[in-house]
Coordinates of C-alpha atoms in Angstrom, one line a residue:
X1 CA 8.2 19.5 -4.8
X2 CA 8.4 16.0 -3.4
X3 CA 11.4 13.9 -4.6
X4 CA 10.9 10.2 -4.7
X5 CA 14.1 9.3 -6.4
X6 CA 12.7 7.2 -9.2
X7 CA 10.3 7.2 -12.1
X8 CA 7.3 8.3 -10.0
X9 CA 9.0 11.8 -9.8
X10 CA 8.3 12.5 -13.5
X11 CA 5.0 10.6 -13.7
X12 CA 3.5 12.5 -10.7
X13 CA 5.1 15.9 -11.2
X14 CA 1.9 17.5 -12.4
X15 CA -0.1 16.0 -9.5
X16 CA 2.2 17.7 -7.0
X17 CA 1.3 21.0 -8.6
X18 CA -2.5 20.7 -8.5
X19 CA -4.6 22.8 -6.2
X20 CA -5.8 19.9 -4.1
X21 CA -2.3 18.7 -3.4
X22 CA -1.0 22.2 -2.5
X23 CA -3.9 22.5 0.0
X24 CA -3.1 19.1 1.3
X25 CA 0.6 20.1 1.7
X26 CA -0.4 23.2 3.7
X27 CA -2.7 21.1 5.9
X28 CA 0.2 18.7 6.6
X29 CA 2.6 21.4 7.4
X30 CA 0.3 22.7 10.1
X31 CA -0.5 19.1 11.4
X32 CA 3.2 18.1 11.6
X33 CA 4.1 21.3 13.4
X34 CA 1.3 21.2 16.0
X35 CA 0.4 17.5 16.5
X36 CA 1.9 14.1 16.5
X37 CA 1.4 12.7 13.0
X38 CA 2.4 9.3 11.6
X39 CA 4.4 8.2 9.8
X40 CA 7.5 10.4 10.1
X41 CA 7.3 13.0 7.3
X42 CA 10.3 11.4 5.6
X43 CA 8.5 8.1 5.3
X44 CA 5.1 9.3 3.9
X45 CA 5.9 8.2 0.4
X46 CA 7.9 5.0 1.2
X47 CA 5.6 2.8 -0.8
X48 CA 6.4 4.8 -4.0
X49 CA 10.0 5.2 -3.1
X50 CA 10.6 1.5 -2.8
X51 CA 8.6 0.4 -5.9
X52 CA 9.1 2.5 -8.9
X53 CA 6.4 2.7 -11.5
X54 CA 7.8 0.3 -14.0
X55 CA 8.8 -2.2 -11.3
X56 CA 5.4 -2.7 -9.7
X57 CA 4.2 -6.2 -10.1
X58 CA 1.6 -6.5 -7.3
X59 CA -0.5 -3.8 -5.6
X60 CA -1.9 -4.3 -2.1
X61 CA -4.2 -1.5 -0.9
X62 CA -4.7 -0.4 2.7
X63 CA -6.8 2.3 4.2
X64 CA -4.6 4.6 6.4
X65 CA -1.4 4.2 8.5
X66 CA -1.2 2.7 12.0
X67 CA -1.9 5.4 14.5
X68 CA 0.1 4.2 17.5
X69 CA 3.7 5.3 18.2
X70 CA 6.5 3.8 16.0
X71 CA 4.3 1.5 13.9
X72 CA 3.7 3.4 10.7
X73 CA 6.5 3.3 8.2
X74 CA 4.7 4.3 5.0
X75 CA 3.9 0.8 3.8
X76 CA 0.4 -0.6 4.3
X77 CA 0.1 -3.4 6.9
X78 CA 3.9 -3.2 7.7
X79 CA 5.5 -2.4 11.0
X80 CA 9.2 -2.1 11.8
X81 CA 11.3 -5.0 13.0
X82 CA 10.8 -5.8 16.6
X83 CA 7.2 -4.6 16.8
X84 CA 4.4 -7.0 17.7
X85 CA 2.3 -8.0 14.7
X86 CA -1.0 -6.1 14.5
X87 CA -4.1 -8.3 14.2
X88 CA -4.6 -7.9 10.5
X89 CA -0.9 -8.7 9.8
X90 CA -1.2 -11.8 12.0
X91 CA -4.0 -13.0 9.8
X92 CA -2.1 -12.2 6.6
X93 CA 0.8 -14.3 7.9
X94 CA -1.6 -17.1 8.9
X95 CA -3.0 -17.2 5.3
X96 CA 0.5 -17.0 3.9
X97 CA 1.6 -20.0 6.0
X98 CA -1.5 -22.0 5.0
X99 CA -1.1 -21.1 1.3
X100 CA 2.6 -21.4 0.7
X101 CA 4.0 -22.9 4.0
X102 CA 5.8 -19.7 4.5
X103 CA 6.5 -18.5 8.0
X104 CA 7.4 -14.9 8.7
X105 CA 8.1 -13.4 12.1
X106 CA 9.0 -9.8 11.5
X107 CA 6.2 -7.5 10.5
X108 CA 8.5 -5.4 8.3
X109 CA 7.3 -5.8 4.7
X110 CA 10.1 -3.8 3.1
X111 CA 11.4 -6.9 1.3
X112 CA 8.0 -7.2 -0.4
X113 CA 8.2 -3.6 -1.5
X114 CA 11.7 -4.0 -2.8
X115 CA 10.4 -6.9 -5.1
X116 CA 7.8 -4.7 -6.7
X117 CA 4.8 -5.0 -4.3
X118 CA 3.3 -1.6 -3.9
X119 CA 2.0 -1.4 -0.4
X120 CA -0.2 1.6 -0.8
X121 CA -2.6 3.1 1.8
X122 CA -5.4 5.3 0.4
X123 CA -4.6 7.9 3.0
X124 CA -0.9 8.4 3.7
X125 CA -0.9 10.2 7.1
X126 CA -2.8 10.1 10.4
X127 CA -2.9 11.7 13.8
X128 CA -1.7 9.8 16.8
X129 CA -4.5 7.7 18.2
X130 CA -7.1 8.9 15.7
X131 CA -7.7 6.4 12.9
X132 CA -9.1 8.1 9.7
X133 CA -8.2 11.6 11.0
X134 CA -6.6 12.6 7.7
X135 CA -9.3 11.1 5.5
X136 CA -11.0 13.5 3.1
X137 CA -8.1 15.9 3.0
X138 CA -6.9 15.1 -0.5
X139 CA -4.9 11.9 -0.1
X140 CA -7.6 9.8 -1.7
X141 CA -7.4 11.9 -4.9
X142 CA -3.6 11.4 -5.0
X143 CA -3.6 7.7 -4.4
X144 CA -6.5 7.1 -6.8
X145 CA -4.3 8.8 -9.4
X146 CA -1.5 6.4 -8.6
X147 CA -3.9 3.5 -9.3
X148 CA -5.1 5.2 -12.5
X149 CA -1.6 5.6 -13.7
X150 CA -0.8 1.9 -13.0
X151 CA -4.0 1.1 -14.8
X152 CA -2.6 2.9 -17.9
X153 CA 0.4 0.6 -18.0
X154 CA 0.5 -2.0 -20.8
X155 CA 2.6 -4.2 -18.6
X156 CA 0.2 -6.2 -16.4
X157 CA -0.2 -5.6 -12.7
X158 CA -1.8 -7.9 -10.1
X159 CA -4.1 -5.9 -7.8
X160 CA -5.0 -7.5 -4.5
X161 CA -8.1 -5.9 -3.1
X162 CA -8.8 -6.9 0.5
X163 CA -12.0 -5.7 2.1
X164 CA -14.8 -3.4 1.1
X165 CA -12.8 -0.2 1.1
X166 CA -10.1 -1.6 -1.2
X167 CA -12.6 -3.4 -3.4
X168 CA -14.3 0.0 -4.3
X169 CA -11.0 0.8 -6.1
X170 CA -11.8 -1.9 -8.6
X171 CA -13.7 0.8 -10.5
X172 CA -10.4 2.5 -11.3
X173 CA -8.9 -0.7 -12.8
X174 CA -10.4 -0.7 -16.3
X175 CA -7.5 -2.0 -18.4
X176 CA -8.2 -5.7 -19.3
X177 CA -4.5 -6.4 -19.2
X178 CA -4.5 -6.3 -15.4
X179 CA -5.5 -8.9 -12.9
X180 CA -7.8 -8.2 -9.9
X181 CA -8.0 -10.7 -6.9
X182 CA -10.6 -9.8 -4.3
X183 CA -11.1 -11.1 -0.7
X184 CA -12.4 -10.1 2.7
X185 CA -10.2 -7.9 4.8
X186 CA -7.7 -9.8 7.0
X187 CA -9.0 -8.0 10.1
X188 CA -10.2 -10.3 12.8
X189 CA -13.7 -8.8 12.2
X190 CA -13.9 -10.3 8.7
X191 CA -11.1 -12.8 8.2
X192 CA -13.4 -15.8 8.5
X193 CA -15.8 -14.4 6.0
X194 CA -13.6 -14.8 3.0
X195 CA -10.0 -13.9 3.8
X196 CA -8.8 -17.3 5.0
X197 CA -8.5 -19.6 2.1
X198 CA -8.3 -16.9 -0.6
X199 CA -4.8 -18.1 -1.6
X200 CA -3.9 -14.7 -3.0
X201 CA -0.1 -15.2 -2.5
X202 CA 0.1 -18.4 -4.6
X203 CA -2.5 -17.1 -7.1
X204 CA -0.5 -13.8 -7.6
X205 CA 2.7 -15.8 -8.1
X206 CA 0.9 -18.1 -10.6
X207 CA -0.2 -15.1 -12.6
X208 CA 3.3 -13.5 -12.5
X209 CA 4.9 -16.8 -13.7
X210 CA 2.4 -17.1 -16.5
X211 CA 3.5 -13.6 -17.7
X212 CA 7.1 -14.7 -17.6
X213 CA 7.8 -12.6 -14.5
X214 CA 9.7 -13.7 -11.4
X215 CA 7.4 -14.6 -8.6
X216 CA 7.4 -12.7 -5.3
X217 CA 9.5 -14.3 -2.6
X218 CA 6.8 -13.8 0.1
X219 CA 9.1 -15.2 2.8
X220 CA 11.8 -12.6 2.0
X221 CA 13.9 -11.7 5.1
X222 CA 11.2 -13.4 7.2

């Protein structure tokens, strides 16, 4: 069984035993042994490892990992230090700069995760060079369950839903205690149709502060 090293282990233990997940695991064993798959198998669950269930303050939802060498690290939109910023992340940083006058250079978002920002892709693995190649294999069931479990929390969470794919997940967020902020996807294809100017970073922090929680330091290690 997967070991995440925090409270998710107990909360998700039944999920890891379900038929769909066992089939997904067999599929992944074959894929990792015969193809180039991202991220590294040890980083698949980084989002959950770095933000335990009770520590999640903000959720950002992505679709699937980057599919070029070295980029994917198990956190949506994030790339390791030293990598060029992907287009969507450039636009995320542009909005962050306009919203909070925060300038970030590294694309590594681990510092956000360590503050309780769950950077969750709907699909957690991908074949090299083939975006969406692991869609429909079971990951969506798993990550929807993660969202449902967070929805069950009495402690409020701020969900940031960017783009049509993420906004469909709003149906899973039924608990009125939680907050949902929606915007266009930061991709260059849609950023000028409702991403720029959304001010989600300051708005999320405003909500957290109103709840007596520490705001996210979006600049982090920059």
